[in-house]
Structures are given as structure tokens and as C-alpha cells.
mmCIF file of C-alpha atoms and ligand atoms in Angstrom:
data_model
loop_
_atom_site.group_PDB
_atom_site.id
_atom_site.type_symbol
_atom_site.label_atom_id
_atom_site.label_comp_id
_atom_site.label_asym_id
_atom_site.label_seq_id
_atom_site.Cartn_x
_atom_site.Cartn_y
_atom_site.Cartn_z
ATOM 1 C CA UNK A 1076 -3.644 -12.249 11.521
ATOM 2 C CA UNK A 1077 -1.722 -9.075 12.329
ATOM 3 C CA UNK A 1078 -0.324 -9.342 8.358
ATOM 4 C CA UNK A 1079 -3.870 -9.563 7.102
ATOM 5 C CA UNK A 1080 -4.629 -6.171 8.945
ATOM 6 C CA UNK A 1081 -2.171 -4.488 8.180
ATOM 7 C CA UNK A 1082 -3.413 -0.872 6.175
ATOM 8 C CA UNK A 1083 -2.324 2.400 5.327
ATOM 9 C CA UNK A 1084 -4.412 3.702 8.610
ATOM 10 C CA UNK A 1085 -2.086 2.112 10.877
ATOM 11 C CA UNK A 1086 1.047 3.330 9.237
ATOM 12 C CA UNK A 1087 -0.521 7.020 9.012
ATOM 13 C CA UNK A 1088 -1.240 6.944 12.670
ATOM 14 C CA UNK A 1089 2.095 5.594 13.370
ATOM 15 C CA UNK A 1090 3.436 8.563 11.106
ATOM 16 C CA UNK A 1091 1.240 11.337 12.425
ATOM 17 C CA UNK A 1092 2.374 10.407 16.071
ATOM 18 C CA UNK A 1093 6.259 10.541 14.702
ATOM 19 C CA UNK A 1094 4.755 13.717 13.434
ATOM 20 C CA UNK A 1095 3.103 15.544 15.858
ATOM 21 C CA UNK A 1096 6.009 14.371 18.358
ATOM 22 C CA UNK A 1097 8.469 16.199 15.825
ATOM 23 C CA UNK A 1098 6.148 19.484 15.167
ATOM 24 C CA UNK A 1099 8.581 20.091 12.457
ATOM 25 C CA UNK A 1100 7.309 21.786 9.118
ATOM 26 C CA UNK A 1101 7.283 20.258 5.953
ATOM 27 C CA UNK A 1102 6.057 17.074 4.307
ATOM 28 C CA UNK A 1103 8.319 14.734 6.779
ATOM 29 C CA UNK A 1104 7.957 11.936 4.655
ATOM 30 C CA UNK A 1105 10.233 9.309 4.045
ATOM 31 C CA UNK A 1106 11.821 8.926 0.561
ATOM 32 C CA UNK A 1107 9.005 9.710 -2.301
ATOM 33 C CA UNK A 1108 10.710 13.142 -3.126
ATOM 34 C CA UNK A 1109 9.665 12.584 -7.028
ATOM 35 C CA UNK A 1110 6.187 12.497 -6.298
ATOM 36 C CA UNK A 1111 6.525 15.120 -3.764
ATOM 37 C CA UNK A 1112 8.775 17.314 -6.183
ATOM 38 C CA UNK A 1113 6.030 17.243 -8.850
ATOM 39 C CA UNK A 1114 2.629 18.085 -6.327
ATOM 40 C CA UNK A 1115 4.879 20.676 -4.910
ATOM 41 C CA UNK A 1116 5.434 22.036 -8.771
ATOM 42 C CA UNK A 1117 1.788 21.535 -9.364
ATOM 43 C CA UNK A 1118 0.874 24.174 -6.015
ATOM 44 C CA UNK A 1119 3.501 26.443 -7.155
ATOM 45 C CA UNK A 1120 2.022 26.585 -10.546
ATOM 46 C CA UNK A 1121 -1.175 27.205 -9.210
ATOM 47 C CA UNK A 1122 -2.354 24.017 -11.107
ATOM 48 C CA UNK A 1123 -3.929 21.862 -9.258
ATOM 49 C CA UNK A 1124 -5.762 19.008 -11.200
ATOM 50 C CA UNK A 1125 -9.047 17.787 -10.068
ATOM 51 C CA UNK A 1126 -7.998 14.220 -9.970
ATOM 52 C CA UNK A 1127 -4.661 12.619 -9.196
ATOM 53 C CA UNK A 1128 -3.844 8.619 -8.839
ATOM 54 C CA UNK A 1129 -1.182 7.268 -6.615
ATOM 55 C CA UNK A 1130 0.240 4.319 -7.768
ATOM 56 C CA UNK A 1131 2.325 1.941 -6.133
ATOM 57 C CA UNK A 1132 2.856 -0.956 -4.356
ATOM 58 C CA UNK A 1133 0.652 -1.528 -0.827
ATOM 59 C CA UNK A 1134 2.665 -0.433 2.842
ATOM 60 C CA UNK A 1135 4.775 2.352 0.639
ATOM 61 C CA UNK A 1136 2.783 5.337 2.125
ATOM 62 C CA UNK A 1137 0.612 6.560 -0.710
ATOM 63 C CA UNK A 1138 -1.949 6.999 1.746
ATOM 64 C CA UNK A 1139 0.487 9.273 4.127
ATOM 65 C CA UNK A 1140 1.425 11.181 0.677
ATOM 66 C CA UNK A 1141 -2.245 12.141 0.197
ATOM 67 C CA UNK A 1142 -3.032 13.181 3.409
ATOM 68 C CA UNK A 1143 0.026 15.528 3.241
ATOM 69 C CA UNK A 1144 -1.080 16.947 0.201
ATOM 70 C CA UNK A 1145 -4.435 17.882 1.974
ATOM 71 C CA UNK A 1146 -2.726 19.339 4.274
ATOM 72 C CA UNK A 1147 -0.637 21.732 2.084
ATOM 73 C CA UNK A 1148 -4.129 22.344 0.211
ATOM 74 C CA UNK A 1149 -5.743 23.122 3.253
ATOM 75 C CA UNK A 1150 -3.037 24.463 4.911
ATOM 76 C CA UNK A 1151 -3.122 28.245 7.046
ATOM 77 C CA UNK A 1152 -0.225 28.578 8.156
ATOM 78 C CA UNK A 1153 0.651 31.273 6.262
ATOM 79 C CA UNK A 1154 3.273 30.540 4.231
ATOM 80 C CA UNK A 1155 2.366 32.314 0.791
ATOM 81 C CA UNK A 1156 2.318 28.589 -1.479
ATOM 82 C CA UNK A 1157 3.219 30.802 -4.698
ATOM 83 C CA UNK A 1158 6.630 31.403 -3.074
ATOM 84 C CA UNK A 1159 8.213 29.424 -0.534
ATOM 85 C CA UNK A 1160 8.303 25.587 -1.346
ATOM 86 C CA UNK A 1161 5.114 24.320 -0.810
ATOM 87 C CA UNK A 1162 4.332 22.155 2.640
ATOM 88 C CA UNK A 1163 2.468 22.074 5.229
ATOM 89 C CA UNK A 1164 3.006 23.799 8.613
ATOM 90 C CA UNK A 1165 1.673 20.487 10.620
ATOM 91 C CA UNK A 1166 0.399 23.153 13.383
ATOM 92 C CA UNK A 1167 -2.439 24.858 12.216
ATOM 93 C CA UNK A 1168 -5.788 23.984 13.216
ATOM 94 C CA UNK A 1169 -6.374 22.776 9.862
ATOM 95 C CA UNK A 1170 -3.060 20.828 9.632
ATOM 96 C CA UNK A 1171 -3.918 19.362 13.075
ATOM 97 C CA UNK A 1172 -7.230 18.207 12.077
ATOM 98 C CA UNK A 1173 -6.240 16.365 8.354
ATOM 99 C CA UNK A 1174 -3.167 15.015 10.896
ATOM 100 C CA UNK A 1175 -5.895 13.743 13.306
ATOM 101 C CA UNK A 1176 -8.432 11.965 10.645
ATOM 102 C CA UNK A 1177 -10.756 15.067 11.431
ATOM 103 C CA UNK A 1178 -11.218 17.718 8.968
ATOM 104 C CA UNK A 1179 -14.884 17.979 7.553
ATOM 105 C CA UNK A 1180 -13.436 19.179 4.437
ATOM 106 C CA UNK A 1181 -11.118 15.861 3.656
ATOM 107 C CA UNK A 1182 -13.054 12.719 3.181
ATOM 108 C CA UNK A 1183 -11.366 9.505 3.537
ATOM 109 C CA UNK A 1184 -13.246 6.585 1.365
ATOM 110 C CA UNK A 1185 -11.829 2.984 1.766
ATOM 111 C CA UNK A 1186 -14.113 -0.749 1.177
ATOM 112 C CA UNK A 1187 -16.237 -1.296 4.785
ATOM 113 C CA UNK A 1188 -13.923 -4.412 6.562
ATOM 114 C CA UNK A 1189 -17.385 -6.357 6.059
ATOM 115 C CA UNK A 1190 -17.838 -5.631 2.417
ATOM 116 C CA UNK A 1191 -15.725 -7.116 -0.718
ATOM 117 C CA UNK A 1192 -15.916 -3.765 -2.653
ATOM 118 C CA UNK A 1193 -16.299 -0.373 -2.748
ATOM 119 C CA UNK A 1194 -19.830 0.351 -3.576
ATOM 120 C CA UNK A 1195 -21.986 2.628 -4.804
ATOM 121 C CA UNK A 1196 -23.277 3.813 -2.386
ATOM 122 C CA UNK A 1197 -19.890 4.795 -1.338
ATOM 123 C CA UNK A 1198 -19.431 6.972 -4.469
ATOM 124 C CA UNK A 1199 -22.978 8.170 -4.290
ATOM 125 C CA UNK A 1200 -22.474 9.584 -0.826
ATOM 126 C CA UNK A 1201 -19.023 11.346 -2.183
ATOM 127 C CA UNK A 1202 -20.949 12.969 -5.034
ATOM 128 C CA UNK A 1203 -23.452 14.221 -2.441
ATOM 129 C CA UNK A 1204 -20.675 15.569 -0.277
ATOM 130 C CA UNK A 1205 -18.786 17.001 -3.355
ATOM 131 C CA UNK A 1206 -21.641 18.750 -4.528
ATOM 132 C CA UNK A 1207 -22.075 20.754 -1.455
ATOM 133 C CA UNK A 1208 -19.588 23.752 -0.645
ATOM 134 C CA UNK A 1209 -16.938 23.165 1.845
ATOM 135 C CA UNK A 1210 -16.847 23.609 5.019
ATOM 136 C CA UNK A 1211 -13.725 25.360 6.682
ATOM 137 C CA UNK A 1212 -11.233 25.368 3.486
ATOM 138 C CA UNK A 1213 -10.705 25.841 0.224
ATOM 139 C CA UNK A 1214 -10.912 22.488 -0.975
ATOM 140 C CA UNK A 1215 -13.230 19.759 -1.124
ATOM 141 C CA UNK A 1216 -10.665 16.564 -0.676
ATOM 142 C CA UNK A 1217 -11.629 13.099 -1.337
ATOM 143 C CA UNK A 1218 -9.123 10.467 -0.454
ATOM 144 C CA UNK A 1219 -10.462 6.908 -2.442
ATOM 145 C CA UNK A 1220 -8.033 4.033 -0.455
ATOM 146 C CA UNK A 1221 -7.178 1.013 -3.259
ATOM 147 C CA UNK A 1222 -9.452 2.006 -5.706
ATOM 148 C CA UNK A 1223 -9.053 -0.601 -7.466
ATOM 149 C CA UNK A 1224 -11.797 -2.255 -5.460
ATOM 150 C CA UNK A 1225 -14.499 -0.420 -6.981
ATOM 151 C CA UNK A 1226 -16.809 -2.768 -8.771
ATOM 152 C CA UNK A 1227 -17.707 -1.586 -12.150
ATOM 153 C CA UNK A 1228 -20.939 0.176 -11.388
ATOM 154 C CA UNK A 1229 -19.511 2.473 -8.450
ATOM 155 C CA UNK A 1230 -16.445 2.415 -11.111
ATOM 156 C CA UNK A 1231 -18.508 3.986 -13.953
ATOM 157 C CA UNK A 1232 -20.177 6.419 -11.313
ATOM 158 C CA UNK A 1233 -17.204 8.156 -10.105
ATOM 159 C CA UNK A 1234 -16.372 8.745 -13.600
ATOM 160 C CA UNK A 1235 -19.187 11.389 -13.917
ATOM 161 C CA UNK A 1236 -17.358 13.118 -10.944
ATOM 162 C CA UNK A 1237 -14.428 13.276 -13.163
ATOM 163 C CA UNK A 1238 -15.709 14.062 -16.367
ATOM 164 C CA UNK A 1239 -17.780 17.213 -14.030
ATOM 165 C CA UNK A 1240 -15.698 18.395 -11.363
ATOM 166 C CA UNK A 1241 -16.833 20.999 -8.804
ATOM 167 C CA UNK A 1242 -14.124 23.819 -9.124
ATOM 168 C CA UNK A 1243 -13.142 23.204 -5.588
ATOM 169 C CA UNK A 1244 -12.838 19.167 -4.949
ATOM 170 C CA UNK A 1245 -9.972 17.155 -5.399
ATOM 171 C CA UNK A 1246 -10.142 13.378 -5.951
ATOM 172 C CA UNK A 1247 -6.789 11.402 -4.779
ATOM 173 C CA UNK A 1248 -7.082 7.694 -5.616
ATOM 174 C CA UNK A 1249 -5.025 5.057 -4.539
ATOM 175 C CA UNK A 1250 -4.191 2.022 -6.151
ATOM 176 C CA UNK A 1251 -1.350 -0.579 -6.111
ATOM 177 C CA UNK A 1252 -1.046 -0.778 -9.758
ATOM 178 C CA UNK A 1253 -2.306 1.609 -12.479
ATOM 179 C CA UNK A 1254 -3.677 -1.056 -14.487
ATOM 180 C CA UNK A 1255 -6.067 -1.962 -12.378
ATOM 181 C CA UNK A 1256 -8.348 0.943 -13.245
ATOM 182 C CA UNK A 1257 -10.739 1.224 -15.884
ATOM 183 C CA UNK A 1258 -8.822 2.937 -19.282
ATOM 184 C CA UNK A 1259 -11.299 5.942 -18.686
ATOM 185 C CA UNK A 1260 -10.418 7.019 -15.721
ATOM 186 C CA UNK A 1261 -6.836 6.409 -16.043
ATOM 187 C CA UNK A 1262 -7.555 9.288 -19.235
ATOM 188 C CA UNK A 1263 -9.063 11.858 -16.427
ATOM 189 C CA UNK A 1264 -6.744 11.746 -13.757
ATOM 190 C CA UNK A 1265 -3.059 12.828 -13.163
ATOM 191 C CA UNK A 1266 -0.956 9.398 -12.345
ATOM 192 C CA UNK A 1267 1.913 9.642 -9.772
ATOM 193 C CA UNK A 1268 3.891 6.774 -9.325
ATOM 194 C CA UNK A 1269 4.933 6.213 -6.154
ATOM 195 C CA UNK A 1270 8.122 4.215 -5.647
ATOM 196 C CA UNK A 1271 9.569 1.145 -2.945
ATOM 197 C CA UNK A 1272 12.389 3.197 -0.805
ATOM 198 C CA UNK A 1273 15.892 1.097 -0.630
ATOM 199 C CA UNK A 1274 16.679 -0.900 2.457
ATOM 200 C CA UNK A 1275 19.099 2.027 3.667
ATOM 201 C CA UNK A 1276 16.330 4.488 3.899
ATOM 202 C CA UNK A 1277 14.268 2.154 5.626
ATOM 203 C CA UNK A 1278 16.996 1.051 8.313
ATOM 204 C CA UNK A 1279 18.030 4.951 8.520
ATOM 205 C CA UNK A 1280 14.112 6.021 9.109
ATOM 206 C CA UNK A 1281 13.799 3.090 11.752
ATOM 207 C CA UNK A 1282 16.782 4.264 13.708
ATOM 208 C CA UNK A 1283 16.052 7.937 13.571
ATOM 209 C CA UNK A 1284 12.372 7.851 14.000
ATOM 210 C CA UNK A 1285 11.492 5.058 15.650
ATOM 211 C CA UNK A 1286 14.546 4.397 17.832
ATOM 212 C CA UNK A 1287 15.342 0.840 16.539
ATOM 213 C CA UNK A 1288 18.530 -0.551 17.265
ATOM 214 C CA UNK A 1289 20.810 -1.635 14.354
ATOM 215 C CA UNK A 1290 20.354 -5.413 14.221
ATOM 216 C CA UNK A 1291 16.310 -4.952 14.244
ATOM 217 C CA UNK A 1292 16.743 -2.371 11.586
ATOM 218 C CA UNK A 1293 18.725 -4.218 9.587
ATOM 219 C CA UNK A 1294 16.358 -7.461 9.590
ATOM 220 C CA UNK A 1295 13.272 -5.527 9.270
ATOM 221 C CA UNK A 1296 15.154 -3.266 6.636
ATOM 222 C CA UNK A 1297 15.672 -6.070 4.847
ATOM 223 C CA UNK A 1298 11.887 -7.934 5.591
ATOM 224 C CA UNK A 1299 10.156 -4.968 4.168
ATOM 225 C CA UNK A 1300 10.988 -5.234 0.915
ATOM 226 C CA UNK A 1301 10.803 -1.328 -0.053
ATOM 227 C CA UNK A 1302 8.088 -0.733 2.283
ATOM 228 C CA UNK A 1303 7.910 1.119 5.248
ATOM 229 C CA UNK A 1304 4.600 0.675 6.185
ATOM 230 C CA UNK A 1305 5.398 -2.513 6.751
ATOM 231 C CA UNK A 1306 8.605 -2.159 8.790
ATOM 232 C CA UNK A 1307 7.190 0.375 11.005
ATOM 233 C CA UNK A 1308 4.032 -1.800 11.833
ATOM 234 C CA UNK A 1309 6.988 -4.675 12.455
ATOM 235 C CA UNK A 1310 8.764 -3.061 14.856
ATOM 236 C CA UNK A 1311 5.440 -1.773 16.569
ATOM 237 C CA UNK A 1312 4.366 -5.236 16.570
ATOM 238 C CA UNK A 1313 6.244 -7.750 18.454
ATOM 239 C CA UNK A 1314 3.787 -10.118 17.026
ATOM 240 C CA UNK A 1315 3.986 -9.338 13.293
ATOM 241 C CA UNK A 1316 7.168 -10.739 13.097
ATOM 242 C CA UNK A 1317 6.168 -14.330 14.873
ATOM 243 C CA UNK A 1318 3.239 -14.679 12.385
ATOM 244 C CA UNK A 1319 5.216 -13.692 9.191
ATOM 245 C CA UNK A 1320 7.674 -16.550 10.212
ATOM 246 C CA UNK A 1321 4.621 -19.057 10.969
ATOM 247 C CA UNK A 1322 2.909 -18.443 7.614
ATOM 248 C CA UNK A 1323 6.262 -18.171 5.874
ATOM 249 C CA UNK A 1324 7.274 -21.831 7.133
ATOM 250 C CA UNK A 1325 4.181 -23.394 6.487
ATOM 251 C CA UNK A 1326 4.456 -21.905 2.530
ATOM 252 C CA UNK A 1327 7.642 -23.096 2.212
ATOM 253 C CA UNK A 1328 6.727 -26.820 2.601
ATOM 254 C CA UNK A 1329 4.156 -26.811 0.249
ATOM 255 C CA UNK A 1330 6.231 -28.213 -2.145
ATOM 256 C CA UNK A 1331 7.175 -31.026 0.014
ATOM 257 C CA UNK A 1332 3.184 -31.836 0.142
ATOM 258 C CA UNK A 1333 0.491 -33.618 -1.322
ATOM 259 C CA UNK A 1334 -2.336 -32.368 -3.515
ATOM 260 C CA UNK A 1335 -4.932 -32.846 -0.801
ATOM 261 C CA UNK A 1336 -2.508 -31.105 1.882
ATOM 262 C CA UNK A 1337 -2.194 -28.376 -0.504
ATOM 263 C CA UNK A 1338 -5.378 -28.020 -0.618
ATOM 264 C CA UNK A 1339 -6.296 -27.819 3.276
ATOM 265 C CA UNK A 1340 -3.860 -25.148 2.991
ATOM 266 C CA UNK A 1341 -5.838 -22.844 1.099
ATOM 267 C CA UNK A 1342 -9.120 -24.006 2.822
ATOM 268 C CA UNK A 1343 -7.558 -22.049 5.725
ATOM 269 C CA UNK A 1344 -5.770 -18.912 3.990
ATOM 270 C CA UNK A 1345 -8.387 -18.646 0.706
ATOM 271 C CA UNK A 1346 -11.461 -17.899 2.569
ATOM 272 C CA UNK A 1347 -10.121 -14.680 3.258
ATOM 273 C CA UNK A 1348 -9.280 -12.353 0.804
ATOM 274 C CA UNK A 1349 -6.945 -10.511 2.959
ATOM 275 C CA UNK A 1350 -5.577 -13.408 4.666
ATOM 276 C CA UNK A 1351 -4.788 -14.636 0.686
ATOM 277 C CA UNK A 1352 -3.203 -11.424 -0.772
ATOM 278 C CA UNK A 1353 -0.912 -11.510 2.920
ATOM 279 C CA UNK A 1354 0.236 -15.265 2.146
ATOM 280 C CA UNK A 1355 0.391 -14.560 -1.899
ATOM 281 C CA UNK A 1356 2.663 -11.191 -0.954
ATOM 282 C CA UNK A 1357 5.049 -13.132 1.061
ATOM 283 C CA UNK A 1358 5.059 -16.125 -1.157
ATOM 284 C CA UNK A 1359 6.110 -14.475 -3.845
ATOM 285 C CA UNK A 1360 9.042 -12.222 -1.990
ATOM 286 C CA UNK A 1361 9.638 -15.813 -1.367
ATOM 287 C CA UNK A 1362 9.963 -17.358 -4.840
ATOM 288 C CA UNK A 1363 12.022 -14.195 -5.735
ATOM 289 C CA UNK A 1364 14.316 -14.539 -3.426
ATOM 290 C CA UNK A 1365 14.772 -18.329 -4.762
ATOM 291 C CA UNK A 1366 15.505 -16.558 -8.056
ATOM 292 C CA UNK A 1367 18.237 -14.443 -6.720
ATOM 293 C CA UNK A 1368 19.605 -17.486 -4.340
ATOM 294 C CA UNK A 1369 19.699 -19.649 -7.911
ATOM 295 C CA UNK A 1370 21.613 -16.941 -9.554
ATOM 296 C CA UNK A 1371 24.713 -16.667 -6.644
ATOM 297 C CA UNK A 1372 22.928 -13.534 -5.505
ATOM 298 C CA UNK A 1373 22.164 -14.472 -1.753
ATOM 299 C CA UNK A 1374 23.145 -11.299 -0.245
ATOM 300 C CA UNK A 1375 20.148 -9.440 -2.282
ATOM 301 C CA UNK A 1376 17.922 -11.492 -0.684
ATOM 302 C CA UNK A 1377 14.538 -9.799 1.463
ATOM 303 C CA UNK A 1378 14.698 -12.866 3.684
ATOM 304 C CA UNK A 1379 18.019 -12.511 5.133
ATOM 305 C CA UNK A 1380 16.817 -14.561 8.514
ATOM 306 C CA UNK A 1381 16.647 -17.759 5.978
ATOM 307 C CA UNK A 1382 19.641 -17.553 3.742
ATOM 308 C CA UNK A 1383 20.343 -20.847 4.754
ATOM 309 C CA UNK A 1384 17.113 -22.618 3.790
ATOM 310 C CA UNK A 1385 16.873 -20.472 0.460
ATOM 311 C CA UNK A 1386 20.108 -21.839 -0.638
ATOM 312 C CA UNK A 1387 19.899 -25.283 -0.504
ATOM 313 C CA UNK A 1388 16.346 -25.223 -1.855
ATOM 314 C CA UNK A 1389 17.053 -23.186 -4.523
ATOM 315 C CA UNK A 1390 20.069 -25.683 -5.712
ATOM 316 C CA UNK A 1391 16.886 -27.837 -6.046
ATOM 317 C CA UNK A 1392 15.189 -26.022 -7.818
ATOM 318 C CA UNK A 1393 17.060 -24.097 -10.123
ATOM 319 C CA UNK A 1394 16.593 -20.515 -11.612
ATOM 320 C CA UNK A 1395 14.412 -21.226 -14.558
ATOM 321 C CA UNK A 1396 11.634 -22.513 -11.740
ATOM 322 C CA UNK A 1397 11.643 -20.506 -9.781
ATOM 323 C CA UNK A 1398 11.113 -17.144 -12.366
ATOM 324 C CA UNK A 1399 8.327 -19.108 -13.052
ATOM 325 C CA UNK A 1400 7.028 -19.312 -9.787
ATOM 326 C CA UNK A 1401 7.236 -15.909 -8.932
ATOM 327 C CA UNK A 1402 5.082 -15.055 -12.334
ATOM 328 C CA UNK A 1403 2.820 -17.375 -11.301
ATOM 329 C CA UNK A 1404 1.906 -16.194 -7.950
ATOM 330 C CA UNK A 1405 2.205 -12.373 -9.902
ATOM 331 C CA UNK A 1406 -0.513 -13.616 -12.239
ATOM 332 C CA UNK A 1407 -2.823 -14.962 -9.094
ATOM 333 C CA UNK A 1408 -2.313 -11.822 -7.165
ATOM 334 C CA UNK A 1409 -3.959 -10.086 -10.297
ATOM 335 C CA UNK A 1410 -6.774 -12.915 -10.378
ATOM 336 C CA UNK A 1411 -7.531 -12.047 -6.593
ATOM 337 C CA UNK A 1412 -7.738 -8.346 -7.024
ATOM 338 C CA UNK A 1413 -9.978 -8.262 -9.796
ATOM 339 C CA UNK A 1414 -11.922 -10.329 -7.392
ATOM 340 C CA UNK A 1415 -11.662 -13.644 -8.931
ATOM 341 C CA UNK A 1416 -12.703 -16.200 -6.167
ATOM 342 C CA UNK A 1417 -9.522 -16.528 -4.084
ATOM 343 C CA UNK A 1418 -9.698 -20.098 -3.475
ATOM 344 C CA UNK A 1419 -10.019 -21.169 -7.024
ATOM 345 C CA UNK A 1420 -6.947 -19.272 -7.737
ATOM 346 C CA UNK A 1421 -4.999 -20.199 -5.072
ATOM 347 C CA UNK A 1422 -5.804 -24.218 -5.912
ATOM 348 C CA UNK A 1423 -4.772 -23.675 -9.811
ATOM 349 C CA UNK A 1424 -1.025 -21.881 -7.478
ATOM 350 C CA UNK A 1425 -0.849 -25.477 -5.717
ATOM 351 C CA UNK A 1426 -1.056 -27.483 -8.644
ATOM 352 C CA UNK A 1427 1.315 -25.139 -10.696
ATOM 353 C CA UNK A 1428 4.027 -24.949 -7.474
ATOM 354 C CA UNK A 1429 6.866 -27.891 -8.222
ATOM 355 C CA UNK A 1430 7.316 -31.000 -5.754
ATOM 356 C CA UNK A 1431 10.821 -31.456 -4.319
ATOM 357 C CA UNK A 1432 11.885 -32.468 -1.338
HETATM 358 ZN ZN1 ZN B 2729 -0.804 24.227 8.481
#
């Protein structure tokens, strides 16, 4: 499932090609210009903090936000950083190589595809690397991709990393929602809240960067819900589109179904974790838009290819309902990523989600 795949990787690639195509200056990112205002205030200051947290929702482009922080850390380009606005140049060697995945000094630290977790082992083998000088810059530059999947004993490791900080590293964690971190390291790290961009900078971005024409940008736009990691991997993707429809339809008869048909349903999307959080995502961008539908407010809709469908189901259904829906799928998307088994979860979903047909 393209959905299921879907990462921050792909979207930084995408971004770094946009990028390197461009050669322009600067942090070329897409909305974000809080976060970016404050990191640039931070290098001005000369304050960096050992350890930062970007929070947000997944496909925003946290993960192109810390890599273009690296890059103004590691940056020698030769703007002085004390004067002109922070940023990187994007053509220095060093620029090139955090651009290119490639810079021994900037380590990137996400769970293995064949793991559940972040181990460890993972965190042991950053506090080796942390512990040793750097190589070519200044900094030491860990990158930790949805943190949040740390279990509790590499959890409780990399807090000795952030109680004793080598002068030079910088930890940048990821995660899609704050309070999915242990309390003490929320107390040792600066948090950055990353936001969802509106539709129009989405549809604007497609056009201008990725030469979309104005219907696709304006469905997509609308698809992505705030994120453009997901819009640009949409429009890359002929595909991604076809299987977001597929999965939508068959989640919107589930409440036309039976217990046991329910069930066979998450037999095939609860075995895999990412497979779930892909079907729970769009299930519950679903059940919000059958909120808004309820309340006369069609045209705010994410799913603007089935207006038609969301309005006569939610006459069925009814506002009321459908809030409820959405916080129940909310409350199983927290179940599955503190790594509650996704199939139990996803059967108590099926037995909460109303019959109607
Ligand atoms: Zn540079």
C-alpha cells in the first residue's frame, strides 16, 4: 500500500529535488514560518539548545524542517549567522551533503521497517556517535524520526543524553503529538509546534513547484488535509490516489456490515501497524467530514470528490454521531501508537461504529 509507505523520506527527497532544481538560498520551505521565525531567533541569539522537539501532525514536513536546520548549523557558506537572517546557502559542500542524506556529521535515526520500535540499540549507537568529536562541522546533529516509538528502555536511555549533553550535539526529535513522550523529556527539550498549512498554500505550492494544473491542485489541496507531504507524494503517485479511494470505499460501508464482516476487515488492515494508522487516518478525516456535512458545512469538507455520498449519509446519521465517531477513532489512533495491539483496537472501533444503511 503506497498510503502505508508513505514517510517523511519520500517527501524530503521530493523537496530536496524541488530544491536543488531551484539552487535558491534560504529555508524554501513551505508555510511553517513560526517555527522557522523562532530557530532563526535561536541562531541569531547564539542560543542554540541541545535538544529541540518537533511536534505535529505526520506528512507536515517536520522532518524537511530539521534537516534545514542542520543545514543552517552546518552551513559554510559564509553568510556571518549573527547578522544576516539565518539560512542556509543550499550550495555548499556541506549544504549539499545534509541535502543529499550524506553528511557524517548529521545522523538520521528512524524504527528499522522490520522492527516495531526504536530500540536501544538505536540510542546506544547515537550515544557512541555523540560522544565522539565531529567530523567536518561544528555540530554533532541527531535527527530521531517519530520518537514516539521509542519503547521505554531506549526512552529512559536517551534521557541521559539529555540530562549530559556534549557541548557540540544537537538532538531534533520528531513526534506527531507532544504527549506522546515521556514528561521527562518533554522537561529537557525545546518544543516547536509545527502547524497543518491551509488548502491555499498547498494548491499554490503544487502549482508553483510541482507544476500541477488547477483542478489536480484543487482536489489534492483539498485531500491533504493540511499536509503537504501528502499532496506532493499524491501527485507523484498516480497510484496513491486509486488506493486512497479503494480503502476509503471499503471504510465507508462498514456500517452497512455485519460483526463478522467487520471483523475480516481488520484481519486484513490490523496486522499491519502501518497499514492500520493509514486506514484509521483516513477514517477519521472521514467521520469529520460527516461532522461538518451534519452541520450544513459541506463546502469545508477534505473529501470534496464525495460530497455527494457524505451528505446523504450524514442526514443518517446526524451530528451528535458522528463527533463521536471521530473521538473514537482519535482515541484508537492513541491506543495504536502507544503500541497497543492494533487489531484489538481496531475490533473494539467496529463494534463502537453505528449500523445504518
Ligand atoms: Zn551552505
Amino acid at each position: 500500500m503506497h498510503i502505508a509507505i508513505l514517510c517523511y523520506f519520500c517527501y524530503d527527497v521530493l523537496m530536496a529535488t524541488q530544491q536543488t532544481q531551484a539552487q535558491t538560498p534560504g529555508w524554501n520551505i513551505v508555510g511553517h514560518e513560526h517555527a522557522i521565525d523562532l530557530l532563526r531567533r535561536t541562531l541569531l541569539a547564539q542560543q542554540v539548545r541541545h535538544a529541540y522537539l518537533f511536534a505535529g501532525p505526520q506528512h507536515i514536513g517536520k522532518g524537511v524542517l530539521a534537516r534545514r536546520f542542520a543545514q543552517t548549523l552546518l552551513c559554510t557558506g559564509g553568510a556571518d549567522p549573527t547578522i544576516s537572517p539565518p539560512e542556509p546557502c543550499n550550495t555548499c559542500l556541506s549544504c549539499r551533503k545534509v541535502l543529499h542524506g550524506n553528511h557524517p556529521d548529521v545522523h538520521i535515526i528512524s524504527r528499522a521497517s522490520d522492527k516495531q520500535v526504536l530500540t536501544i540499540e538505536q540510542v546506544r549507537e547515537l550515544q557512541s556517535d555523540a560522544s565522539r568529536r565531529t567530523i567536518e562541522g561544528r555540530r554533532n546533529i541527531f535527527i530521531i524520526e517519530d520518537a514516539h516509538e521509542m519503547n521505554v528502555q531506549a526512552a529512559n536511555c536517551i534521557l541521559k543524553t539529555l540530562e549530559e549533553p556534549e557541548q557540540s550535539v544537537v538532538l531534533i526529535l520528531t513526534v506527531p503529538d507532544a504527549g506522546l513522550l515521556l514528561p521527562t523529556i518533554i522537561s529537557r527539550v525545546q518544543t516547536i509546534s509545527v502547524q497543518l498549512l491551509t488548502a491555499r498554500q498547498i494548491k499554490d505550492a503544487l502549482i508553483q513547484r510541482w507544476e500541477c494544473d488547477a483542478s489536480e491542485a484543487d482536489l489534492v489541496s483539498s485531500l491533504a488535509a493540511g499536509r503537504l507531504g501528502w499532496a506532493v507524494q499524491a501527485v507523484e503517485d498516480e497510484d496513491l490516489l486509486e488506493e486512497r479511494k479503494t480503502l476509503l470505499d471499503s471504510l465507508v460501508k462498514i456500517p452497512t456490515l455485519s460483526t463478522v464482516q467487520r471483523f475480516d476487515i481488520v484481519q486484513r488492515i490490523g496486522s499491519d501497524g502501518e497499514r492500520a494508522r493509514a486506514a484509521l487516518e483516513l477514517w477519521l478525516l472521514w467521520w469529520r467530514d460527516m461532522a461538518l456535512a451534519a452541520n450544513g458545512c459541506l463546502d469545508l469538507t477534505v473529501n470534496a470528490d464525495m460530497r455527494d455520498l457524505l451528505k446523504s449519509q450524514s442526514a443518517k446519521v446526524g451530528s451528535d454521531e458522528s463527533a463521536r465517531m471521530a473521538r473514537a477513532i482519535l482515541q484508537t489512533q492513541e491506543s495504536v501508537e502507544q503500541n497497543v495491539n492494533a487489531r484489538t483496537a481496531l475490533e473494539v472501533l467496529m463494534l463502537d461504529t453505528p449500523n445504518f444503511k
